[in-house]
């Protein structure tokens, strides 16, 4: 895969991580006149009229399976295996990993709807009870940029979608500052993007970096993650076509090994790598998030 580096590998599917000794060791709305967001029910029963306070729910249809299917492999950004797929950092001698060829967990939400911004530049599916609210784009964003925040039915933050983001400089990573990371889930995504020496094909990923705990984050990316299974920062960002700005959709814009006095949320913190893997492989929240991210459509 283009833009990938010749790095170390882990098994393609993490259904569970077996801890043998210390983990990773020390090295390791509106209307049809397009005046506001449109929300169309795609599966399930009754529409959710609370969408953005202005959403319009339309015809419902019987529930279907995941829009993205059940991927059978978990390549990850930034590193390659012998088959050309990408993976994350491999655990060191202090830990081992077991692989499973079973499918990813299916999204558990029974009914889904589709959010579309007023200009019809972006759309994505989300569970019927979740809420998508448009917001003011970040300072410096390009004209016609879009920002949408997603919360669950109880108002808890899930993710933010942003388009038209200005390009960012490469991450500075001084010698000795990089931390081990693992790509637990990685699935191809079809969105507009640019190619370059430090890019890969866009993916929906869940990655974990080791600090005083194991910090996890989900999002979309086409940026090479790190070198030799280590990185200072993992960005949830897709470099867009020239002049169109970048695209971000995830819980946080980037993740790193947080210090003890730093706020971690809305990124995730796990006591062990095993718990992080179980969240991605067996967790219903991540299964719904993954379907939502994979359903993203962007028209630039």
PDB file of C-alpha atoms in Angstrom:
ATOM      1  CA  UNK A   1       0.000   0.000   0.000  1.00  0.00           C
ATOM      2  CA  UNK A   2       1.319   3.394  -0.972  1.00  0.00           C
ATOM      3  CA  UNK A   3       2.893   5.593   1.646  1.00  0.00           C
ATOM      4  CA  UNK A   4       3.451   2.705   4.018  1.00  0.00           C
ATOM      5  CA  UNK A   5       6.693   2.009   5.772  1.00  0.00           C
ATOM      6  CA  UNK A   6       8.441  -1.319   6.164  1.00  0.00           C
ATOM      7  CA  UNK A   7       7.545  -1.921   9.773  1.00  0.00           C
ATOM      8  CA  UNK A   8       6.690  -4.617  12.259  1.00  0.00           C
ATOM      9  CA  UNK A   9       3.458  -6.576  12.239  1.00  0.00           C
ATOM     10  CA  UNK A  10       0.738  -8.035  14.439  1.00  0.00           C
ATOM     11  CA  UNK A  11      -1.928 -10.669  13.584  1.00  0.00           C
ATOM     12  CA  UNK A  12      -4.725  -9.394  11.393  1.00  0.00           C
ATOM     13  CA  UNK A  13      -7.560  -9.884  13.870  1.00  0.00           C
ATOM     14  CA  UNK A  14      -7.438  -9.244  17.616  1.00  0.00           C
ATOM     15  CA  UNK A  15     -10.329 -11.033  19.333  1.00  0.00           C
ATOM     16  CA  UNK A  16      -8.424 -11.215  22.585  1.00  0.00           C
ATOM     17  CA  UNK A  17      -4.970 -10.327  23.799  1.00  0.00           C
ATOM     18  CA  UNK A  18      -3.261 -12.781  26.116  1.00  0.00           C
ATOM     19  CA  UNK A  19      -1.259 -11.046  28.807  1.00  0.00           C
ATOM     20  CA  UNK A  20       1.922 -12.969  29.593  1.00  0.00           C
ATOM     21  CA  UNK A  21       3.943 -10.858  31.948  1.00  0.00           C
ATOM     22  CA  UNK A  22       3.946  -7.064  31.773  1.00  0.00           C
ATOM     23  CA  UNK A  23       2.090  -5.421  28.852  1.00  0.00           C
ATOM     24  CA  UNK A  24       4.355  -4.234  26.011  1.00  0.00           C
ATOM     25  CA  UNK A  25       7.275  -4.216  28.472  1.00  0.00           C
ATOM     26  CA  UNK A  26       9.226  -1.054  29.156  1.00  0.00           C
ATOM     27  CA  UNK A  27       9.887  -0.285  25.469  1.00  0.00           C
ATOM     28  CA  UNK A  28       6.712  -0.649  24.474  1.00  0.00           C
ATOM     29  CA  UNK A  29     -33.438  20.810   9.764  1.00  0.00           C
ATOM     30  CA  UNK A  30     -35.299  21.402   8.420  1.00  0.00           C
ATOM     31  CA  UNK A  31     -37.228  21.205   5.114  1.00  0.00           C
ATOM     32  CA  UNK A  32     -37.167  19.992   1.526  1.00  0.00           C
ATOM     33  CA  UNK A  33     -36.091  23.520   0.562  1.00  0.00           C
ATOM     34  CA  UNK A  34     -32.662  22.682   1.924  1.00  0.00           C
ATOM     35  CA  UNK A  35     -32.790  25.208   4.762  1.00  0.00           C
ATOM     36  CA  UNK A  36     -31.275  22.951   7.369  1.00  0.00           C
ATOM     37  CA  UNK A  37     -29.930  19.492   8.185  1.00  0.00           C
ATOM     38  CA  UNK A  38     -31.948  16.612   6.796  1.00  0.00           C
ATOM     39  CA  UNK A  39     -32.380  13.384   8.713  1.00  0.00           C
ATOM     40  CA  UNK A  40     -33.830  10.446   6.844  1.00  0.00           C
ATOM     41  CA  UNK A  41     -34.754   7.248   8.639  1.00  0.00           C
ATOM     42  CA  UNK A  42     -33.016   4.392   6.847  1.00  0.00           C
ATOM     43  CA  UNK A  43     -34.029   1.420   9.015  1.00  0.00           C
ATOM     44  CA  UNK A  44     -36.321   0.621  11.892  1.00  0.00           C
ATOM     45  CA  UNK A  45     -39.588   2.077  13.122  1.00  0.00           C
ATOM     46  CA  UNK A  46     -40.425   5.591  14.280  1.00  0.00           C
ATOM     47  CA  UNK A  47     -38.367   8.626  13.210  1.00  0.00           C
ATOM     48  CA  UNK A  48     -36.523  10.631  15.857  1.00  0.00           C
ATOM     49  CA  UNK A  49     -37.848  14.191  15.711  1.00  0.00           C
ATOM     50  CA  UNK A  50     -35.230  15.496  18.157  1.00  0.00           C
ATOM     51  CA  UNK A  51     -32.483  15.469  15.542  1.00  0.00           C
ATOM     52  CA  UNK A  52     -30.622  18.772  15.809  1.00  0.00           C
ATOM     53  CA  UNK A  53     -33.879  20.305  16.904  1.00  0.00           C
ATOM     54  CA  UNK A  54     -34.507  20.868  13.213  1.00  0.00           C
ATOM     55  CA  UNK A  55     -34.157  17.501  11.519  1.00  0.00           C
ATOM     56  CA  UNK A  56     -36.744  16.029   9.215  1.00  0.00           C
ATOM     57  CA  UNK A  57     -37.347  12.299   9.369  1.00  0.00           C
ATOM     58  CA  UNK A  58     -38.825  10.664   6.311  1.00  0.00           C
ATOM     59  CA  UNK A  59     -39.969   7.212   5.226  1.00  0.00           C
ATOM     60  CA  UNK A  60     -38.879   4.229   7.282  1.00  0.00           C
ATOM     61  CA  UNK A  61     -37.791   0.831   6.020  1.00  0.00           C
ATOM     62  CA  UNK A  62     -37.190  -2.569   7.620  1.00  0.00           C
ATOM     63  CA  UNK A  63     -33.925  -3.015   9.478  1.00  0.00           C
ATOM     64  CA  UNK A  64     -30.955  -4.204   7.480  1.00  0.00           C
ATOM     65  CA  UNK A  65     -27.451  -5.371   8.232  1.00  0.00           C
ATOM     66  CA  UNK A  66     -24.396  -3.175   8.625  1.00  0.00           C
ATOM     67  CA  UNK A  67     -23.869  -0.830   5.705  1.00  0.00           C
ATOM     68  CA  UNK A  68     -20.204  -1.674   5.716  1.00  0.00           C
ATOM     69  CA  UNK A  69     -20.501  -5.414   6.105  1.00  0.00           C
ATOM     70  CA  UNK A  70     -18.280  -7.461   8.375  1.00  0.00           C
ATOM     71  CA  UNK A  71     -14.637  -6.995   7.469  1.00  0.00           C
ATOM     72  CA  UNK A  72     -12.547 -10.132   7.746  1.00  0.00           C
ATOM     73  CA  UNK A  73      -9.188  -8.495   8.351  1.00  0.00           C
ATOM     74  CA  UNK A  74      -7.821  -5.686  10.472  1.00  0.00           C
ATOM     75  CA  UNK A  75      -4.998  -3.909   8.685  1.00  0.00           C
ATOM     76  CA  UNK A  76      -3.907  -0.696  10.345  1.00  0.00           C
ATOM     77  CA  UNK A  77      -2.386   2.530   9.101  1.00  0.00           C
ATOM     78  CA  UNK A  78       1.319   3.125   8.968  1.00  0.00           C
ATOM     79  CA  UNK A  79       2.812  -0.352   8.870  1.00  0.00           C
ATOM     80  CA  UNK A  80       2.824  -3.273   6.455  1.00  0.00           C
ATOM     81  CA  UNK A  81       2.560  -7.015   6.561  1.00  0.00           C
ATOM     82  CA  UNK A  82       3.868  -9.433   3.986  1.00  0.00           C
ATOM     83  CA  UNK A  83       0.553  -9.279   2.153  1.00  0.00           C
ATOM     84  CA  UNK A  84       0.740  -5.515   1.736  1.00  0.00           C
ATOM     85  CA  UNK A  85      -1.839  -4.813   4.423  1.00  0.00           C
ATOM     86  CA  UNK A  86      -1.128  -2.393   7.234  1.00  0.00           C
ATOM     87  CA  UNK A  87      -0.883  -3.210  10.913  1.00  0.00           C
ATOM     88  CA  UNK A  88       0.089  -1.496  14.113  1.00  0.00           C
ATOM     89  CA  UNK A  89       2.889  -2.095  16.543  1.00  0.00           C
ATOM     90  CA  UNK A  90       3.464  -5.639  17.672  1.00  0.00           C
ATOM     91  CA  UNK A  91       3.560  -6.341  21.395  1.00  0.00           C
ATOM     92  CA  UNK A  92       7.057  -7.063  22.666  1.00  0.00           C
ATOM     93  CA  UNK A  93       8.203 -10.170  24.500  1.00  0.00           C
ATOM     94  CA  UNK A  94       6.220  -9.112  27.559  1.00  0.00           C
ATOM     95  CA  UNK A  95       2.913  -9.838  25.826  1.00  0.00           C
ATOM     96  CA  UNK A  96       1.523 -12.068  23.122  1.00  0.00           C
ATOM     97  CA  UNK A  97      -1.515 -11.822  20.868  1.00  0.00           C
ATOM     98  CA  UNK A  98      -3.976 -14.382  19.538  1.00  0.00           C
ATOM     99  CA  UNK A  99      -5.834 -14.023  16.257  1.00  0.00           C
ATOM    100  CA  UNK A 100      -9.390 -14.855  15.238  1.00  0.00           C
ATOM    101  CA  UNK A 101     -10.877 -15.012  11.761  1.00  0.00           C
ATOM    102  CA  UNK A 102     -14.418 -14.341  13.000  1.00  0.00           C
ATOM    103  CA  UNK A 103     -16.376 -11.279  11.746  1.00  0.00           C
ATOM    104  CA  UNK A 104     -16.417  -7.911  13.459  1.00  0.00           C
ATOM    105  CA  UNK A 105     -19.341  -7.456  15.862  1.00  0.00           C
ATOM    106  CA  UNK A 106     -22.471  -6.292  14.055  1.00  0.00           C
ATOM    107  CA  UNK A 107     -23.961  -2.916  14.898  1.00  0.00           C
ATOM    108  CA  UNK A 108     -26.547  -3.416  17.630  1.00  0.00           C
ATOM    109  CA  UNK A 109     -28.820  -0.422  16.952  1.00  0.00           C
ATOM    110  CA  UNK A 110     -32.113  -1.713  15.512  1.00  0.00           C
ATOM    111  CA  UNK A 111     -33.045   1.360  13.482  1.00  0.00           C
ATOM    112  CA  UNK A 112     -30.870   3.902  11.695  1.00  0.00           C
ATOM    113  CA  UNK A 113     -31.312   7.283  10.016  1.00  0.00           C
ATOM    114  CA  UNK A 114     -29.217   9.371   7.642  1.00  0.00           C
ATOM    115  CA  UNK A 115     -27.902  12.846   8.428  1.00  0.00           C
ATOM    116  CA  UNK A 116     -27.286  15.213   5.500  1.00  0.00           C
ATOM    117  CA  UNK A 117     -26.036  18.784   5.865  1.00  0.00           C
ATOM    118  CA  UNK A 118     -27.982  21.643   4.196  1.00  0.00           C
ATOM    119  CA  UNK A 119     -25.546  21.897   1.282  1.00  0.00           C
ATOM    120  CA  UNK A 120     -25.549  18.127   0.819  1.00  0.00           C
ATOM    121  CA  UNK A 121     -21.764  17.945   1.058  1.00  0.00           C
ATOM    122  CA  UNK A 122     -21.724  15.230   3.728  1.00  0.00           C
ATOM    123  CA  UNK A 123     -23.979  12.413   4.841  1.00  0.00           C
ATOM    124  CA  UNK A 124     -23.685   9.514   7.239  1.00  0.00           C
ATOM    125  CA  UNK A 125     -25.867   6.991   9.030  1.00  0.00           C
ATOM    126  CA  UNK A 126     -26.396   6.985  12.788  1.00  0.00           C
ATOM    127  CA  UNK A 127     -28.651   5.079  15.196  1.00  0.00           C
ATOM    128  CA  UNK A 128     -32.197   6.431  15.312  1.00  0.00           C
ATOM    129  CA  UNK A 129     -31.876   7.678  18.910  1.00  0.00           C
ATOM    130  CA  UNK A 130     -28.530   9.428  18.383  1.00  0.00           C
ATOM    131  CA  UNK A 131     -28.399  13.183  17.752  1.00  0.00           C
ATOM    132  CA  UNK A 132     -26.393  15.053  15.121  1.00  0.00           C
ATOM    133  CA  UNK A 133     -25.998  18.807  15.647  1.00  0.00           C
ATOM    134  CA  UNK A 134     -24.364  21.210  13.210  1.00  0.00           C
ATOM    135  CA  UNK A 135     -21.899  23.695  14.640  1.00  0.00           C
ATOM    136  CA  UNK A 136     -19.546  26.501  13.691  1.00  0.00           C
ATOM    137  CA  UNK A 137     -16.487  25.234  11.777  1.00  0.00           C
ATOM    138  CA  UNK A 138     -13.083  25.599  13.410  1.00  0.00           C
ATOM    139  CA  UNK A 139     -11.177  28.860  12.969  1.00  0.00           C
ATOM    140  CA  UNK A 140      -9.176  28.814   9.768  1.00  0.00           C
ATOM    141  CA  UNK A 141     -11.466  26.310   8.030  1.00  0.00           C
ATOM    142  CA  UNK A 142     -12.082  26.757   4.323  1.00  0.00           C
ATOM    143  CA  UNK A 143     -15.266  28.214   2.848  1.00  0.00           C
ATOM    144  CA  UNK A 144     -18.256  25.860   2.976  1.00  0.00           C
ATOM    145  CA  UNK A 145     -16.619  23.786   5.725  1.00  0.00           C
ATOM    146  CA  UNK A 146     -18.955  21.586   7.778  1.00  0.00           C
ATOM    147  CA  UNK A 147     -18.877  20.670  11.459  1.00  0.00           C
ATOM    148  CA  UNK A 148     -21.297  18.154  12.974  1.00  0.00           C
ATOM    149  CA  UNK A 149     -21.233  16.801  16.539  1.00  0.00           C
ATOM    150  CA  UNK A 150     -22.816  13.429  17.298  1.00  0.00           C
ATOM    151  CA  UNK A 151     -24.221  12.427  20.702  1.00  0.00           C
ATOM    152  CA  UNK A 152     -26.064   9.347  21.838  1.00  0.00           C
ATOM    153  CA  UNK A 153     -29.698   9.308  22.977  1.00  0.00           C
ATOM    154  CA  UNK A 154     -28.692  10.332  26.508  1.00  0.00           C
ATOM    155  CA  UNK A 155     -26.639  13.287  25.326  1.00  0.00           C
ATOM    156  CA  UNK A 156     -23.216  11.694  25.726  1.00  0.00           C
ATOM    157  CA  UNK A 157     -20.601  12.764  23.211  1.00  0.00           C
ATOM    158  CA  UNK A 158     -19.704  10.260  20.490  1.00  0.00           C
ATOM    159  CA  UNK A 159     -17.797  11.968  17.673  1.00  0.00           C
ATOM    160  CA  UNK A 160     -17.284  15.132  15.611  1.00  0.00           C
ATOM    161  CA  UNK A 161     -17.199  15.398  11.815  1.00  0.00           C
ATOM    162  CA  UNK A 162     -15.279  18.296  10.268  1.00  0.00           C
ATOM    163  CA  UNK A 163     -14.489  19.127   6.662  1.00  0.00           C
ATOM    164  CA  UNK A 164     -12.497  21.943   5.099  1.00  0.00           C
ATOM    165  CA  UNK A 165      -9.806  21.797   7.761  1.00  0.00           C
ATOM    166  CA  UNK A 166      -6.578  23.632   6.899  1.00  0.00           C
ATOM    167  CA  UNK A 167      -3.558  21.391   6.262  1.00  0.00           C
ATOM    168  CA  UNK A 168      -1.363  20.674   9.268  1.00  0.00           C
ATOM    169  CA  UNK A 169       2.383  20.279   9.567  1.00  0.00           C
ATOM    170  CA  UNK A 170       3.962  16.904  10.140  1.00  0.00           C
ATOM    171  CA  UNK A 171       4.166  15.773  13.741  1.00  0.00           C
ATOM    172  CA  UNK A 172       7.461  16.558  15.427  1.00  0.00           C
ATOM    173  CA  UNK A 173       8.633  13.492  17.312  1.00  0.00           C
ATOM    174  CA  UNK A 174      11.984  13.961  19.098  1.00  0.00           C
ATOM    175  CA  UNK A 175      14.162  10.909  19.639  1.00  0.00           C
ATOM    176  CA  UNK A 176      13.026   8.888  22.618  1.00  0.00           C
ATOM    177  CA  UNK A 177       9.592  10.508  22.839  1.00  0.00           C
ATOM    178  CA  UNK A 178       7.632   8.042  20.690  1.00  0.00           C
ATOM    179  CA  UNK A 179       5.453   5.487  22.463  1.00  0.00           C
ATOM    180  CA  UNK A 180       4.352   1.974  21.370  1.00  0.00           C
ATOM    181  CA  UNK A 181       0.951   1.752  19.736  1.00  0.00           C
ATOM    182  CA  UNK A 182      -1.328  -1.018  18.447  1.00  0.00           C
ATOM    183  CA  UNK A 183      -3.917  -0.898  15.664  1.00  0.00           C
ATOM    184  CA  UNK A 184      -6.790  -3.032  16.939  1.00  0.00           C
ATOM    185  CA  UNK A 185      -9.258  -2.357  14.112  1.00  0.00           C
ATOM    186  CA  UNK A 186      -8.757  -0.922  10.626  1.00  0.00           C
ATOM    187  CA  UNK A 187     -11.244  -1.052   7.738  1.00  0.00           C
ATOM    188  CA  UNK A 188     -11.065   0.669   4.308  1.00  0.00           C
ATOM    189  CA  UNK A 189     -13.114   3.844   3.794  1.00  0.00           C
ATOM    190  CA  UNK A 190     -14.058   5.500   0.499  1.00  0.00           C
ATOM    191  CA  UNK A 191     -13.716   9.287   0.875  1.00  0.00           C
ATOM    192  CA  UNK A 192     -11.964  11.972  -1.213  1.00  0.00           C
ATOM    193  CA  UNK A 193      -8.293  12.199  -0.285  1.00  0.00           C
ATOM    194  CA  UNK A 194      -4.858  13.150  -1.508  1.00  0.00           C
ATOM    195  CA  UNK A 195      -1.908  10.834  -2.022  1.00  0.00           C
ATOM    196  CA  UNK A 196       1.630  11.425  -0.854  1.00  0.00           C
ATOM    197  CA  UNK A 197       4.711   9.760   0.633  1.00  0.00           C
ATOM    198  CA  UNK A 198       3.243   9.922   4.149  1.00  0.00           C
ATOM    199  CA  UNK A 199      -0.293   8.788   3.314  1.00  0.00           C
ATOM    200  CA  UNK A 200      -2.136   5.500   2.967  1.00  0.00           C
ATOM    201  CA  UNK A 201      -5.592   4.648   1.658  1.00  0.00           C
ATOM    202  CA  UNK A 202      -8.282   6.044   4.019  1.00  0.00           C
ATOM    203  CA  UNK A 203      -9.311   3.782   6.895  1.00  0.00           C
ATOM    204  CA  UNK A 204     -11.702   3.680   9.859  1.00  0.00           C
ATOM    205  CA  UNK A 205      -9.472   2.755  12.772  1.00  0.00           C
ATOM    206  CA  UNK A 206      -9.363   2.067  16.492  1.00  0.00           C
ATOM    207  CA  UNK A 207      -5.844   2.468  17.865  1.00  0.00           C
ATOM    208  CA  UNK A 208      -4.259   2.248  21.280  1.00  0.00           C
ATOM    209  CA  UNK A 209      -1.077   3.966  22.473  1.00  0.00           C
ATOM    210  CA  UNK A 210       0.759   2.980  25.648  1.00  0.00           C
ATOM    211  CA  UNK A 211       1.349   5.462  28.452  1.00  0.00           C
ATOM    212  CA  UNK A 212       0.634   5.077  32.145  1.00  0.00           C
ATOM    213  CA  UNK A 213      -2.514   3.406  30.785  1.00  0.00           C
ATOM    214  CA  UNK A 214      -3.556   2.229  27.342  1.00  0.00           C
ATOM    215  CA  UNK A 215      -5.249   5.131  25.563  1.00  0.00           C
ATOM    216  CA  UNK A 216      -7.621   4.345  22.700  1.00  0.00           C
ATOM    217  CA  UNK A 217      -9.337   6.413  20.020  1.00  0.00           C
ATOM    218  CA  UNK A 218     -11.502   5.806  16.953  1.00  0.00           C
ATOM    219  CA  UNK A 219     -11.679   7.883  13.782  1.00  0.00           C
ATOM    220  CA  UNK A 220     -10.802   8.090  10.103  1.00  0.00           C
ATOM    221  CA  UNK A 221      -7.301   8.585   8.761  1.00  0.00           C
ATOM    222  CA  UNK A 222      -5.018   8.296   5.754  1.00  0.00           C
ATOM    223  CA  UNK A 223      -1.863   9.413   7.568  1.00  0.00           C
ATOM    224  CA  UNK A 224       1.040   7.091   8.253  1.00  0.00           C
ATOM    225  CA  UNK A 225       0.877   6.411  11.972  1.00  0.00           C
ATOM    226  CA  UNK A 226       4.462   5.938  13.056  1.00  0.00           C
ATOM    227  CA  UNK A 227       7.779   4.179  12.654  1.00  0.00           C
ATOM    228  CA  UNK A 228       8.657   0.727  14.001  1.00  0.00           C
ATOM    229  CA  UNK A 229       5.428   0.487  15.941  1.00  0.00           C
ATOM    230  CA  UNK A 230       5.961   3.731  17.829  1.00  0.00           C
ATOM    231  CA  UNK A 231       4.532   7.231  17.456  1.00  0.00           C
ATOM    232  CA  UNK A 232       4.245  10.553  19.267  1.00  0.00           C
ATOM    233  CA  UNK A 233       0.745  11.270  17.928  1.00  0.00           C
ATOM    234  CA  UNK A 234      -1.890   9.318  16.011  1.00  0.00           C
ATOM    235  CA  UNK A 235      -4.113  11.623  13.961  1.00  0.00           C
ATOM    236  CA  UNK A 236      -7.765  10.930  13.139  1.00  0.00           C
ATOM    237  CA  UNK A 237      -7.570  12.942   9.945  1.00  0.00           C
ATOM    238  CA  UNK A 238      -7.779  12.383   6.187  1.00  0.00           C
ATOM    239  CA  UNK A 239      -5.747  14.694   3.973  1.00  0.00           C
ATOM    240  CA  UNK A 240      -8.263  15.968   1.442  1.00  0.00           C
ATOM    241  CA  UNK A 241      -7.723  16.772  -2.244  1.00  0.00           C
ATOM    242  CA  UNK A 242      -5.664  19.870  -2.981  1.00  0.00           C
ATOM    243  CA  UNK A 243      -7.542  23.055  -2.126  1.00  0.00           C
ATOM    244  CA  UNK A 244     -10.439  21.220  -0.485  1.00  0.00           C
ATOM    245  CA  UNK A 245      -9.162  20.917   3.080  1.00  0.00           C
ATOM    246  CA  UNK A 246      -8.788  17.922   5.356  1.00  0.00           C
ATOM    247  CA  UNK A 247     -11.542  15.734   6.836  1.00  0.00           C
ATOM    248  CA  UNK A 248     -11.823  14.525  10.420  1.00  0.00           C
ATOM    249  CA  UNK A 249     -14.437  12.213  11.949  1.00  0.00           C
ATOM    250  CA  UNK A 250     -13.771  10.647  15.332  1.00  0.00           C
ATOM    251  CA  UNK A 251     -13.838  11.081  19.072  1.00  0.00           C
ATOM    252  CA  UNK A 252     -10.714  13.282  19.181  1.00  0.00           C
ATOM    253  CA  UNK A 253      -8.586  14.901  16.423  1.00  0.00           C
ATOM    254  CA  UNK A 254      -5.481  13.042  17.614  1.00  0.00           C
ATOM    255  CA  UNK A 255      -4.318  10.758  20.399  1.00  0.00           C
ATOM    256  CA  UNK A 256      -1.032  10.477  22.274  1.00  0.00           C
ATOM    257  CA  UNK A 257       0.265   8.963  25.492  1.00  0.00           C
ATOM    258  CA  UNK A 258      -1.450  11.266  27.982  1.00  0.00           C
ATOM    259  CA  UNK A 259       0.339  12.470  31.088  1.00  0.00           C
ATOM    260  CA  UNK A 260      -1.228  11.733  34.466  1.00  0.00           C
ATOM    261  CA  UNK A 261      -2.420  15.349  34.830  1.00  0.00           C
ATOM    262  CA  UNK A 262      -3.976  15.550  31.325  1.00  0.00           C
ATOM    263  CA  UNK A 263      -7.666  15.145  30.570  1.00  0.00           C
ATOM    264  CA  UNK A 264      -8.154  11.951  28.575  1.00  0.00           C
ATOM    265  CA  UNK A 265     -11.880  12.079  27.702  1.00  0.00           C
ATOM    266  CA  UNK A 266     -13.399  11.811  25.184  1.00  0.00           C
ATOM    267  CA  UNK A 267     -10.572   9.446  24.226  1.00  0.00           C
ATOM    268  CA  UNK A 268     -10.695   6.115  26.047  1.00  0.00           C
ATOM    269  CA  UNK A 269      -8.398   4.833  28.816  1.00  0.00           C
ATOM    270  CA  UNK A 270      -7.944   1.138  29.586  1.00  0.00           C
ATOM    271  CA  UNK A 271      -5.999  -0.585  32.334  1.00  0.00           C
ATOM    272  CA  UNK A 272      -4.867  -3.350  29.972  1.00  0.00           C
ATOM    273  CA  UNK A 273      -4.514  -3.916  26.237  1.00  0.00           C
ATOM    274  CA  UNK A 274      -6.903  -6.835  26.605  1.00  0.00           C
ATOM    275  CA  UNK A 275      -9.706  -4.508  27.749  1.00  0.00           C
ATOM    276  CA  UNK A 276      -9.008  -2.180  24.817  1.00  0.00           C
ATOM    277  CA  UNK A 277      -9.238  -5.093  22.373  1.00  0.00           C
ATOM    278  CA  UNK A 278     -12.493  -6.293  23.929  1.00  0.00           C
ATOM    279  CA  UNK A 279     -13.995  -2.802  23.534  1.00  0.00           C
ATOM    280  CA  UNK A 280     -13.292  -2.844  19.794  1.00  0.00           C
ATOM    281  CA  UNK A 281     -14.000  -6.511  19.092  1.00  0.00           C
ATOM    282  CA  UNK A 282     -16.985  -7.146  21.361  1.00  0.00           C
ATOM    283  CA  UNK A 283     -18.306  -3.702  22.362  1.00  0.00           C
ATOM    284  CA  UNK A 284     -21.701  -2.636  21.046  1.00  0.00           C
ATOM    285  CA  UNK A 285     -20.779   1.065  21.236  1.00  0.00           C
ATOM    286  CA  UNK A 286     -17.804   0.657  18.939  1.00  0.00           C
ATOM    287  CA  UNK A 287     -19.792  -1.532  16.539  1.00  0.00           C
ATOM    288  CA  UNK A 288     -22.340   1.271  16.115  1.00  0.00           C
ATOM    289  CA  UNK A 289     -19.628   3.912  15.845  1.00  0.00           C
ATOM    290  CA  UNK A 290     -17.762   1.877  13.242  1.00  0.00           C
ATOM    291  CA  UNK A 291     -20.866   1.538  11.060  1.00  0.00           C
ATOM    292  CA  UNK A 292     -21.482   5.287  11.352  1.00  0.00           C
ATOM    293  CA  UNK A 293     -17.925   6.188  10.350  1.00  0.00           C
ATOM    294  CA  UNK A 294     -17.890   3.712   7.466  1.00  0.00           C
ATOM    295  CA  UNK A 295     -21.134   5.180   6.082  1.00  0.00           C
ATOM    296  CA  UNK A 296     -19.571   8.641   5.647  1.00  0.00           C
ATOM    297  CA  UNK A 297     -20.024  10.187   2.185  1.00  0.00           C
ATOM    298  CA  UNK A 298     -18.301  13.450   1.265  1.00  0.00           C
ATOM    299  CA  UNK A 299     -18.956  15.529  -1.861  1.00  0.00           C
ATOM    300  CA  UNK A 300     -16.292  18.186  -2.344  1.00  0.00           C
TER     301      UNK A 300
END
